[in-house]
Amino acid sequence: MTEDKKSLLQEYKLEPDNELRFEVEAKAEKVYLTLKNGLAEIFGTEIVKGKTYEFTAGAKVAVYTWQGCTIEVKGKTDVIYTAKETPMVLYSNCHAALEIMRSESEKENKRGPITMIMGPTDVGKSTLCKILLNYAIRMGRRPIYVDIDVGQSTISIPGTLGALVVERPSSIDEGFSQEAPLVFNFGHKSPEHNSKLYKMIIDQLAVIVKERLEVNKKTRHSGVIINTCGWVKGEGYKQLLHTGKSFEVDVILVLDQERLYNELVRDMPNYVKIVFLQKSGGVVERSQHARSEIRDQRIREYFYGTTKKQLYPHSFDVKWSEIKLFKIGAPPLPDSCLPHGMKPEDHLTKLVALTPNPGILHHILAVSFAEKEDDNVILSHVAGFVCVSSIDTERQTLTLLSPQPKPLPNNILVLSEIQFMDSH
């Protein structure tokens, strides 16, 4: 295994079951990759021979080949090396086992496997989800992808939980098509900020996903793949158990932590298949700063798109009187303030009306699908997100950054703790 900093044009000949891994320099312009001969894939998506793919600053790429290939890389990489030991055969075996379960579900006309991927932070859970989804699609399946990792969500912006019917492989440089995802606003970077609310949204998401499985036969047999967050101890572990039971999972793939694997074997029902997998050697730990930068990048892409697919968001003013602003969670009332014998309401899941104020500047607001505030706003999925870019207390107006022009699809807005400083 060689590891060094390379620039300009390099050609790499890969043996079967080898993986070329590289990271694009943070300050680099772009890195270009071309498959010259043989067969190769990136996270389960096949590379088209002769086509040039471009990767921007910060991208982490792993090119895997089953039969051997020649790859040309042009541009400055932070690190580039060929790995001769990879867990791809194990991951492929997991896909094959899921495919057997899907075939059985077709014969018996029941739902396909619901698979959950667990492990601590930075072990490659999202990557494994992508590989398994891409392999399923290449077999003609239409699985549902569920992402409940609110810190680094791949379906929508950070602070959300979401589900998506995946119909075609992820594009190598853009990811999965984000058409019509189902998105719920949680509004925090970690479930621990409001575990009761997180649990409620998980239950609601599970109900809707199971309904979707009943509606479409192809999706029902294809099953579900669930990505989870890296909080695996204490209350986080209890949340994972709750999620598994709520979604009625059949398979749990545990990455890199034997303790978690053994706890799940002890605590999950016997019919749930639990498999321990090693993480890829290409996975790197990200600092808090790096994770924060990735979150900002996700929000920026939501409004402005990527270098390949640019979006042009809108900025407009709305009067305070035109919107109904809420937040979830109120300060707890001390027992002494309550009538005798009355239990305190659960303050963590209480909907509280807000008057716009300077404290919401740069905060993300979720545009709810709830038709009126009496509807369950907390458990309504969202139409999209806007960001408060300025506040005029004298004129009582908010300036919003929005993916689409005025008017807003709905006037019920829910405050998120996630912030975004618009630098454009």
CSV table of C-alpha atoms in Angstrom, one decimal:
chain,number,residue,atom,x,y,z
A,1,MET,CA,0.0,0.0,0.0
A,2,THR,CA,1.6,3.3,-1.1
A,3,GLU,CA,0.5,6.6,0.3
A,4,ASP,CA,1.7,10.0,-0.9
A,5,LYS,CA,0.6,13.4,-2.2
A,6,LYS,CA,0.3,13.4,-6.0
A,7,SER,CA,-0.5,16.1,-8.6
A,8,LEU,CA,-1.2,16.5,-12.3
A,9,LEU,CA,-1.7,13.2,-14.3
A,10,GLN,CA,-1.2,9.7,-12.8
A,11,GLU,CA,-2.3,6.3,-14.1
A,12,TYR,CA,-3.1,3.4,-11.7
A,13,LYS,CA,-3.4,-0.2,-12.6
A,14,LEU,CA,-5.6,-2.0,-10.0
A,15,GLU,CA,-5.6,-5.8,-9.5
A,16,PRO,CA,-8.9,-7.6,-8.8
A,17,ASP,CA,-10.4,-6.8,-5.3
A,18,ASN,CA,-8.3,-3.7,-5.0
A,19,GLU,CA,-9.5,-0.2,-4.2
A,20,LEU,CA,-8.0,3.2,-5.2
A,21,ARG,CA,-8.7,5.7,-2.4
A,22,PHE,CA,-8.1,9.4,-2.6
A,23,GLU,CA,-9.1,12.7,-1.0
A,24,VAL,CA,-9.3,16.0,-2.9
A,25,GLU,CA,-7.3,18.8,-1.3
A,26,ALA,CA,-9.4,21.3,0.6
A,27,LYS,CA,-7.9,24.2,-1.5
A,28,ALA,CA,-7.7,22.2,-4.7
A,29,GLU,CA,-9.7,23.3,-7.8
A,30,LYS,CA,-10.9,19.9,-9.0
A,31,VAL,CA,-9.7,16.3,-9.5
A,32,TYR,CA,-10.7,14.4,-12.7
A,33,LEU,CA,-11.0,10.6,-12.9
A,34,THR,CA,-11.3,8.4,-16.0
A,35,LEU,CA,-11.7,4.6,-16.3
A,36,LYS,CA,-9.3,3.7,-19.2
A,37,ASN,CA,-10.0,-0.1,-19.3
A,38,GLY,CA,-11.6,-2.9,-17.2
A,39,LEU,CA,-14.6,-2.5,-14.8
A,40,ALA,CA,-14.8,-0.4,-11.7
A,41,GLU,CA,-17.4,1.2,-9.3
A,42,ILE,CA,-17.6,4.0,-6.8
A,43,PHE,CA,-19.7,3.0,-3.7
A,44,GLY,CA,-21.7,0.6,-5.8
A,45,THR,CA,-22.3,2.8,-8.8
A,46,GLU,CA,-20.6,1.6,-12.0
A,47,ILE,CA,-18.1,3.9,-13.7
A,48,VAL,CA,-18.6,4.4,-17.4
A,49,LYS,CA,-15.5,3.6,-19.4
A,50,GLY,CA,-13.9,6.7,-21.1
A,51,LYS,CA,-16.2,9.2,-19.2
A,52,THR,CA,-14.4,11.8,-17.1
A,53,TYR,CA,-15.8,12.4,-13.6
A,54,GLU,CA,-14.9,15.5,-11.6
A,55,PHE,CA,-14.6,15.8,-7.8
A,56,THR,CA,-14.4,19.1,-5.9
A,57,ALA,CA,-12.5,20.1,-2.7
A,58,GLY,CA,-12.9,17.8,0.3
A,59,ALA,CA,-14.3,14.8,-1.7
A,60,LYS,CA,-13.4,11.3,-0.4
A,61,VAL,CA,-13.4,8.7,-3.2
A,62,ALA,CA,-12.9,4.9,-3.3
A,63,VAL,CA,-12.7,3.2,-6.7
A,64,TYR,CA,-13.2,-0.5,-6.3
A,65,THR,CA,-12.7,-3.2,-9.0
A,66,TRP,CA,-13.8,-6.9,-9.0
A,67,GLN,CA,-11.9,-7.9,-12.1
A,68,GLY,CA,-9.0,-5.3,-12.4
A,69,CYS,CA,-8.8,-2.0,-14.2
A,70,THR,CA,-6.7,1.0,-15.2
A,71,ILE,CA,-7.7,4.4,-13.7
A,72,GLU,CA,-6.4,7.9,-14.7
A,73,VAL,CA,-6.4,10.6,-12.1
A,74,LYS,CA,-5.7,14.2,-12.9
A,75,GLY,CA,-5.4,17.0,-10.4
A,76,LYS,CA,-4.0,17.5,-6.8
A,77,THR,CA,-5.0,15.0,-4.2
A,78,ASP,CA,-4.4,15.3,-0.5
A,79,VAL,CA,-3.7,11.5,-0.3
A,80,ILE,CA,-4.0,8.7,-2.8
A,81,TYR,CA,-3.2,5.0,-2.4
A,82,THR,CA,-4.2,1.5,-3.5
A,83,ALA,CA,-5.7,-0.7,-0.8
A,84,LYS,CA,-5.2,-4.4,-1.3
A,85,GLU,CA,-7.5,-5.4,1.6
A,86,THR,CA,-11.1,-4.2,1.5
A,87,PRO,CA,-14.3,-5.3,3.2
A,88,MET,CA,-16.1,-5.2,-0.2
A,89,VAL,CA,-16.5,-9.0,-0.5
A,90,LEU,CA,-18.3,-9.0,3.0
A,91,TYR,CA,-20.5,-6.1,1.9
A,92,SER,CA,-21.3,-7.9,-1.3
A,93,ASN,CA,-22.2,-11.0,0.7
A,94,CYS,CA,-24.6,-8.9,2.8
A,95,HIS,CA,-26.2,-7.7,-0.5
A,96,ALA,CA,-26.5,-11.3,-1.7
A,97,ALA,CA,-28.2,-12.4,1.6
A,98,LEU,CA,-30.7,-9.4,1.3
A,99,GLU,CA,-31.4,-10.3,-2.3
A,100,ILE,CA,-32.3,-13.9,-1.2
A,101,MET,CA,-34.7,-12.4,1.3
A,102,ARG,CA,-36.2,-10.2,-1.4
A,103,SER,CA,-36.7,-13.2,-3.7
A,104,GLU,CA,-38.4,-15.1,-0.9
A,105,SER,CA,-40.7,-12.1,-0.2
A,106,GLU,CA,-41.8,-12.2,-3.9
A,107,LYS,CA,-42.6,-15.9,-3.7
A,108,GLU,CA,-44.6,-15.5,-0.5
A,109,ASN,CA,-46.0,-12.1,-1.3
A,110,LYS,CA,-44.8,-10.5,1.9
A,111,ARG,CA,-42.6,-7.4,2.5
A,112,GLY,CA,-38.9,-7.5,1.8
A,113,PRO,CA,-36.1,-7.1,4.4
A,114,ILE,CA,-36.0,-4.0,6.6
A,115,THR,CA,-32.3,-3.4,7.3
A,116,MET,CA,-30.7,-1.1,9.8
A,117,ILE,CA,-27.0,-0.1,9.7
A,118,MET,CA,-25.5,0.9,13.1
A,119,GLY,CA,-22.1,1.8,14.5
A,120,PRO,CA,-20.3,4.8,16.2
A,121,THR,CA,-19.5,7.9,14.3
A,122,ASP,CA,-17.1,7.8,11.3
A,123,VAL,CA,-17.2,4.1,10.5
A,124,GLY,CA,-18.8,4.4,7.0
A,125,LYS,CA,-22.5,3.8,7.8
A,126,SER,CA,-23.7,6.2,5.0
A,127,THR,CA,-21.2,4.6,2.5
A,128,LEU,CA,-22.5,1.1,3.3
A,129,CYS,CA,-26.1,2.3,2.8
A,130,LYS,CA,-25.1,3.8,-0.6
A,131,ILE,CA,-23.4,0.5,-1.7
A,132,LEU,CA,-26.3,-1.7,-0.6
A,133,LEU,CA,-28.9,0.7,-2.2
A,134,ASN,CA,-26.9,0.8,-5.5
A,135,TYR,CA,-26.5,-2.9,-5.7
A,136,ALA,CA,-30.2,-3.4,-5.0
A,137,ILE,CA,-31.1,-0.9,-7.8
A,138,ARG,CA,-28.7,-2.7,-10.2
A,139,MET,CA,-30.8,-5.9,-9.6
A,140,GLY,CA,-34.0,-4.0,-10.6
A,141,ARG,CA,-35.2,-3.2,-7.1
A,142,ARG,CA,-36.8,0.0,-5.7
A,143,PRO,CA,-35.9,0.1,-2.0
A,144,ILE,CA,-36.8,2.9,0.4
A,145,TYR,CA,-33.8,4.7,2.0
A,146,VAL,CA,-34.4,6.1,5.5
A,147,ASP,CA,-31.9,8.4,7.1
A,148,ILE,CA,-32.4,9.2,10.8
A,149,ASP,CA,-28.8,10.7,11.3
A,150,VAL,CA,-29.9,14.2,12.1
A,151,GLY,CA,-26.3,15.4,12.4
A,152,GLN,CA,-25.2,14.6,8.9
A,153,SER,CA,-28.4,13.9,7.0
A,154,THR,CA,-28.0,12.8,3.4
A,155,ILE,CA,-31.6,13.1,2.3
A,156,SER,CA,-32.2,16.8,3.4
A,157,ILE,CA,-30.5,19.4,5.4
A,158,PRO,CA,-29.0,18.7,8.9
A,159,GLY,CA,-31.5,18.5,11.7
A,160,THR,CA,-34.0,16.4,9.7
A,161,LEU,CA,-35.1,12.8,9.3
A,162,GLY,CA,-36.2,11.6,5.9
A,163,ALA,CA,-37.2,8.8,3.6
A,164,LEU,CA,-36.8,8.4,-0.1
A,165,VAL,CA,-37.9,5.7,-2.7
A,166,VAL,CA,-34.7,5.1,-4.7
A,167,GLU,CA,-35.3,4.3,-8.3
A,168,ARG,CA,-31.9,4.7,-9.9
A,169,PRO,CA,-28.2,4.4,-8.8
A,170,SER,CA,-26.7,7.4,-7.2
A,171,SER,CA,-24.7,9.5,-9.6
A,172,ILE,CA,-21.0,9.4,-8.9
A,173,ASP,CA,-20.6,13.1,-8.2
A,174,GLU,CA,-24.1,14.2,-7.1
A,175,GLY,CA,-25.5,11.3,-5.0
A,176,PHE,CA,-29.1,10.0,-5.1
A,177,SER,CA,-31.8,11.9,-6.9
A,178,GLN,CA,-33.7,14.0,-4.3
A,179,GLU,CA,-37.1,14.0,-6.0
A,180,ALA,CA,-40.1,14.0,-3.6
A,181,PRO,CA,-38.4,13.0,-0.4
A,182,LEU,CA,-40.4,12.7,2.8
A,183,VAL,CA,-38.8,15.0,5.3
A,184,PHE,CA,-39.5,15.7,9.0
A,185,ASN,CA,-38.0,18.7,10.9
A,186,PHE,CA,-36.3,17.7,14.2
A,187,GLY,CA,-34.3,21.0,14.5
A,188,HIS,CA,-31.2,19.8,16.4
A,189,LYS,CA,-27.9,18.3,15.5
A,190,SER,CA,-28.2,15.3,17.8
A,191,PRO,CA,-31.1,13.2,19.1
A,192,GLU,CA,-30.0,13.9,22.7
A,193,HIS,CA,-31.2,17.5,22.5
A,194,ASN,CA,-34.8,16.3,22.6
A,195,SER,CA,-35.0,12.5,22.7
A,196,LYS,CA,-38.7,12.4,23.3
A,197,LEU,CA,-39.4,14.4,20.2
A,198,TYR,CA,-36.9,12.3,18.2
A,199,LYS,CA,-38.7,9.1,19.3
A,200,MET,CA,-42.1,10.6,18.3
A,201,ILE,CA,-40.8,11.5,14.8
A,202,ILE,CA,-39.2,8.0,14.4
A,203,ASP,CA,-42.6,6.4,15.2
A,204,GLN,CA,-44.4,8.6,12.7
A,205,LEU,CA,-41.8,8.0,10.0
A,206,ALA,CA,-42.0,4.2,10.6
A,207,VAL,CA,-45.8,4.3,10.1
A,208,ILE,CA,-45.6,6.2,6.8
A,209,VAL,CA,-42.7,4.1,5.5
A,210,LYS,CA,-44.7,0.9,6.2
A,211,GLU,CA,-47.8,2.4,4.5
A,212,ARG,CA,-45.6,3.2,1.4
A,213,LEU,CA,-44.4,-0.4,1.3
A,214,GLU,CA,-48.0,-1.6,1.1
A,215,VAL,CA,-48.9,0.8,-1.8
A,216,ASN,CA,-46.2,-0.3,-4.3
A,217,LYS,CA,-45.5,-4.0,-4.9
A,218,LYS,CA,-42.0,-3.5,-6.2
A,219,THR,CA,-41.0,-1.4,-3.3
A,220,ARG,CA,-42.7,-3.8,-0.8
A,221,HIS,CA,-40.4,-6.7,-2.0
A,222,SER,CA,-37.3,-4.4,-2.2
A,223,GLY,CA,-37.5,-3.5,1.5
A,224,VAL,CA,-35.9,-0.6,3.4
A,225,ILE,CA,-32.4,0.4,4.3
A,226,ILE,CA,-32.0,2.6,7.4
A,227,ASN,CA,-29.0,4.8,8.2
A,228,THR,CA,-28.6,5.7,11.9
A,229,CYS,CA,-26.5,8.3,13.8
A,230,GLY,CA,-23.3,7.4,15.7
A,231,TRP,CA,-24.8,7.9,19.2
A,232,VAL,CA,-24.6,4.3,20.4
A,233,LYS,CA,-24.3,4.5,24.2
A,234,GLY,CA,-26.8,5.1,27.0
A,235,GLU,CA,-29.9,6.9,25.8
A,236,GLY,CA,-28.6,6.7,22.2
A,237,TYR,CA,-28.5,2.9,22.4
A,238,LYS,CA,-32.1,2.9,23.8
A,239,GLN,CA,-33.1,5.1,20.8
A,240,LEU,CA,-31.6,2.5,18.4
A,241,LEU,CA,-33.5,-0.3,20.1
A,242,HIS,CA,-36.7,1.8,19.9
A,243,THR,CA,-36.1,2.5,16.2
A,244,GLY,CA,-35.5,-1.2,15.4
A,245,LYS,CA,-38.8,-2.2,17.1
A,246,SER,CA,-40.7,0.7,15.5
A,247,PHE,CA,-39.6,-0.2,12.0
A,248,GLU,CA,-39.9,-3.9,12.7
A,249,VAL,CA,-36.4,-4.6,11.4
A,250,ASP,CA,-35.3,-8.0,10.1
A,251,VAL,CA,-31.5,-7.4,9.7
A,252,ILE,CA,-29.1,-5.2,11.6
A,253,LEU,CA,-25.6,-4.6,10.2
A,254,VAL,CA,-23.1,-3.4,12.9
A,255,LEU,CA,-20.0,-1.7,11.8
A,256,ASP,CA,-16.8,-1.8,13.8
A,257,GLN,CA,-18.0,-2.2,17.4
A,258,GLU,CA,-18.2,-5.6,18.9
A,259,ARG,CA,-19.7,-4.3,22.1
A,260,LEU,CA,-22.7,-2.8,20.3
A,261,TYR,CA,-23.1,-6.1,18.3
A,262,ASN,CA,-23.1,-8.2,21.5
A,263,GLU,CA,-25.6,-5.8,23.3
A,264,LEU,CA,-28.0,-6.1,20.3
A,265,VAL,CA,-27.7,-9.9,20.2
A,266,ARG,CA,-28.8,-9.8,23.9
A,267,ASP,CA,-31.6,-7.2,23.5
A,268,MET,CA,-33.2,-7.7,20.1
A,269,PRO,CA,-35.7,-10.5,19.3
A,270,ASN,CA,-34.2,-13.8,18.1
A,271,TYR,CA,-35.7,-13.5,14.6
A,272,VAL,CA,-33.6,-10.3,13.9
A,273,LYS,CA,-30.4,-11.3,12.1
A,274,ILE,CA,-27.5,-9.3,13.5
A,275,VAL,CA,-24.2,-9.2,11.5
A,276,PHE,CA,-20.9,-7.8,12.6
A,277,LEU,CA,-18.9,-6.1,9.8
A,278,GLN,CA,-15.4,-4.5,9.8
A,279,LYS,CA,-15.2,-0.9,8.6
A,280,SER,CA,-13.3,0.1,5.5
A,281,GLY,CA,-9.7,1.1,6.0
A,282,GLY,CA,-10.5,4.2,3.9
A,283,VAL,CA,-12.8,5.7,6.6
A,284,VAL,CA,-11.3,8.7,8.4
A,285,GLU,CA,-12.4,10.3,11.6
A,286,ARG,CA,-13.7,13.8,11.2
A,287,SER,CA,-13.1,16.6,13.7
A,288,GLN,CA,-16.0,18.6,15.2
A,289,HIS,CA,-14.9,21.5,13.0
A,290,ALA,CA,-15.0,19.2,9.9
A,291,ARG,CA,-18.4,17.9,10.7
A,292,SER,CA,-19.7,21.5,11.2
A,293,GLU,CA,-18.2,22.5,7.8
A,294,ILE,CA,-20.0,19.6,6.2
A,295,ARG,CA,-23.3,20.6,7.8
A,296,ASP,CA,-22.8,24.2,6.4
A,297,GLN,CA,-22.0,22.8,3.0
A,298,ARG,CA,-25.2,20.7,3.0
A,299,ILE,CA,-27.3,23.8,3.8
A,300,ARG,CA,-25.5,25.9,1.2
A,301,GLU,CA,-26.1,23.2,-1.4
A,302,TYR,CA,-29.8,23.1,-0.5
A,303,PHE,CA,-30.1,26.8,-1.4
A,304,TYR,CA,-27.4,27.3,-4.0
A,305,GLY,CA,-26.8,23.8,-5.5
A,306,THR,CA,-23.4,22.4,-6.5
A,307,THR,CA,-20.8,23.6,-9.0
A,308,LYS,CA,-22.3,21.2,-11.5
A,309,LYS,CA,-25.9,22.0,-10.8
A,310,GLN,CA,-26.3,25.5,-9.6
A,311,LEU,CA,-29.5,26.8,-8.0
A,312,TYR,CA,-30.6,30.4,-7.7
A,313,PRO,CA,-32.5,31.0,-4.5
A,314,HIS,CA,-34.9,33.9,-3.9
A,315,SER,CA,-34.8,36.6,-1.2
A,316,PHE,CA,-38.0,38.3,-0.2
A,317,ASP,CA,-39.7,40.0,2.8
A,318,VAL,CA,-42.6,38.7,4.7
A,319,LYS,CA,-44.7,40.6,7.3
A,320,TRP,CA,-44.8,39.2,10.8
A,321,SER,CA,-48.6,39.2,10.5
A,322,GLU,CA,-48.4,37.0,7.4
A,323,ILE,CA,-46.8,34.0,9.2
A,324,LYS,CA,-47.4,31.9,12.2
A,325,LEU,CA,-44.1,31.1,13.9
A,326,PHE,CA,-43.6,28.3,16.4
A,327,LYS,CA,-40.9,26.4,18.2
A,328,ILE,CA,-41.1,23.0,19.8
A,329,GLY,CA,-40.4,22.8,23.5
A,330,ALA,CA,-41.2,25.1,26.4
A,331,PRO,CA,-39.4,25.7,29.7
A,332,PRO,CA,-40.7,23.1,32.3
A,333,LEU,CA,-43.2,24.4,34.8
A,334,PRO,CA,-42.2,23.8,38.5
A,335,ASP,CA,-44.6,21.4,40.3
A,336,SER,CA,-45.5,24.2,42.7
A,337,CYS,CA,-47.2,26.2,39.8
A,338,LEU,CA,-49.5,23.3,38.9
A,339,PRO,CA,-53.0,22.6,40.4
A,340,HIS,CA,-52.9,19.9,43.1
A,341,GLY,CA,-52.8,16.4,41.6
A,342,MET,CA,-52.1,17.6,38.0
A,343,LYS,CA,-49.1,16.2,36.1
A,344,PRO,CA,-46.8,18.6,34.3
A,345,GLU,CA,-47.4,18.6,30.5
A,346,ASP,CA,-44.5,17.2,28.5
A,347,HIS,CA,-42.7,20.5,27.9
A,348,LEU,CA,-40.3,18.9,25.3
A,349,THR,CA,-43.0,18.2,22.8
A,350,LYS,CA,-45.2,21.3,23.4
A,351,LEU,CA,-45.8,23.6,20.4
A,352,VAL,CA,-45.1,27.2,21.5
A,353,ALA,CA,-46.1,30.3,19.5
A,354,LEU,CA,-43.3,32.8,18.9
A,355,THR,CA,-43.2,36.4,18.0
A,356,PRO,CA,-40.4,37.1,15.5
A,357,ASN,CA,-37.4,38.6,17.3
A,358,PRO,CA,-33.6,39.3,16.6
A,359,GLY,CA,-32.8,35.9,18.3
A,360,ILE,CA,-34.0,34.0,15.2
A,361,LEU,CA,-31.6,35.7,12.8
A,362,HIS,CA,-29.7,33.2,10.6
A,363,HIS,CA,-31.9,30.4,11.9
A,364,ILE,CA,-33.5,27.8,9.5
A,365,LEU,CA,-37.3,27.7,9.6
A,366,ALA,CA,-39.2,24.6,8.4
A,367,VAL,CA,-42.3,25.3,6.2
A,368,SER,CA,-44.9,22.9,7.6
A,369,PHE,CA,-47.4,21.0,5.6
A,370,ALA,CA,-49.9,21.4,8.5
A,371,GLU,CA,-52.9,23.2,7.2
A,372,LYS,CA,-53.7,24.9,10.5
A,373,GLU,CA,-52.0,25.1,13.9
A,374,ASP,CA,-54.6,22.7,15.4
A,375,ASP,CA,-53.2,20.0,13.2
A,376,ASN,CA,-50.3,18.1,14.7
A,377,VAL,CA,-47.6,20.5,13.5
A,378,ILE,CA,-44.9,18.6,15.4
A,379,LEU,CA,-45.5,15.4,13.4
A,380,SER,CA,-46.3,17.0,10.0
A,381,HIS,CA,-43.7,16.6,7.3
A,382,VAL,CA,-42.3,19.7,5.7
A,383,ALA,CA,-42.5,21.4,2.3
A,384,GLY,CA,-39.0,22.8,2.6
A,385,PHE,CA,-36.9,25.3,4.5
A,386,VAL,CA,-36.1,29.0,4.5
A,387,CYS,CA,-33.4,30.9,6.3
A,388,VAL,CA,-33.9,34.2,8.2
A,389,SER,CA,-31.3,36.5,6.6
A,390,SER,CA,-32.4,39.8,8.2
A,391,ILE,CA,-35.0,41.2,10.6
A,392,ASP,CA,-36.6,44.7,10.7
A,393,THR,CA,-38.3,45.2,14.0
A,394,GLU,CA,-39.6,48.6,13.1
A,395,ARG,CA,-41.3,47.5,9.9
A,396,GLN,CA,-42.0,44.1,11.5
A,397,THR,CA,-40.7,42.2,8.5
A,398,LEU,CA,-38.4,39.2,8.0
A,399,THR,CA,-36.1,38.8,5.0
A,400,LEU,CA,-36.1,35.1,4.0
A,401,LEU,CA,-33.7,33.1,1.8
A,402,SER,CA,-35.9,30.6,-0.1
A,403,PRO,CA,-35.4,28.0,-2.8
A,404,GLN,CA,-38.5,29.2,-4.5
A,405,PRO,CA,-40.1,32.7,-5.0
A,406,LYS,CA,-42.9,34.2,-2.9
A,407,PRO,CA,-45.4,33.3,-1.7
A,408,LEU,CA,-44.4,30.6,0.8
A,409,PRO,CA,-46.3,27.2,0.3
A,410,ASN,CA,-47.7,27.6,3.8
A,411,ASN,CA,-47.7,30.3,6.6
A,412,ILE,CA,-46.9,27.8,9.5
A,413,LEU,CA,-43.2,28.0,10.1
A,414,VAL,CA,-41.3,26.0,12.8
A,415,LEU,CA,-38.0,27.3,14.2
A,416,SER,CA,-34.9,25.1,14.0
A,417,GLU,CA,-31.8,25.4,16.2
A,418,ILE,CA,-29.7,24.9,13.0
A,419,GLN,CA,-28.2,28.1,11.8
A,420,PHE,CA,-26.8,29.2,8.4
A,421,MET,CA,-24.7,32.3,7.7
A,422,ASP,CA,-25.3,33.2,4.0
A,423,SER,CA,-22.0,34.3,2.6
A,424,HIS,CA,-23.2,34.8,-1.0
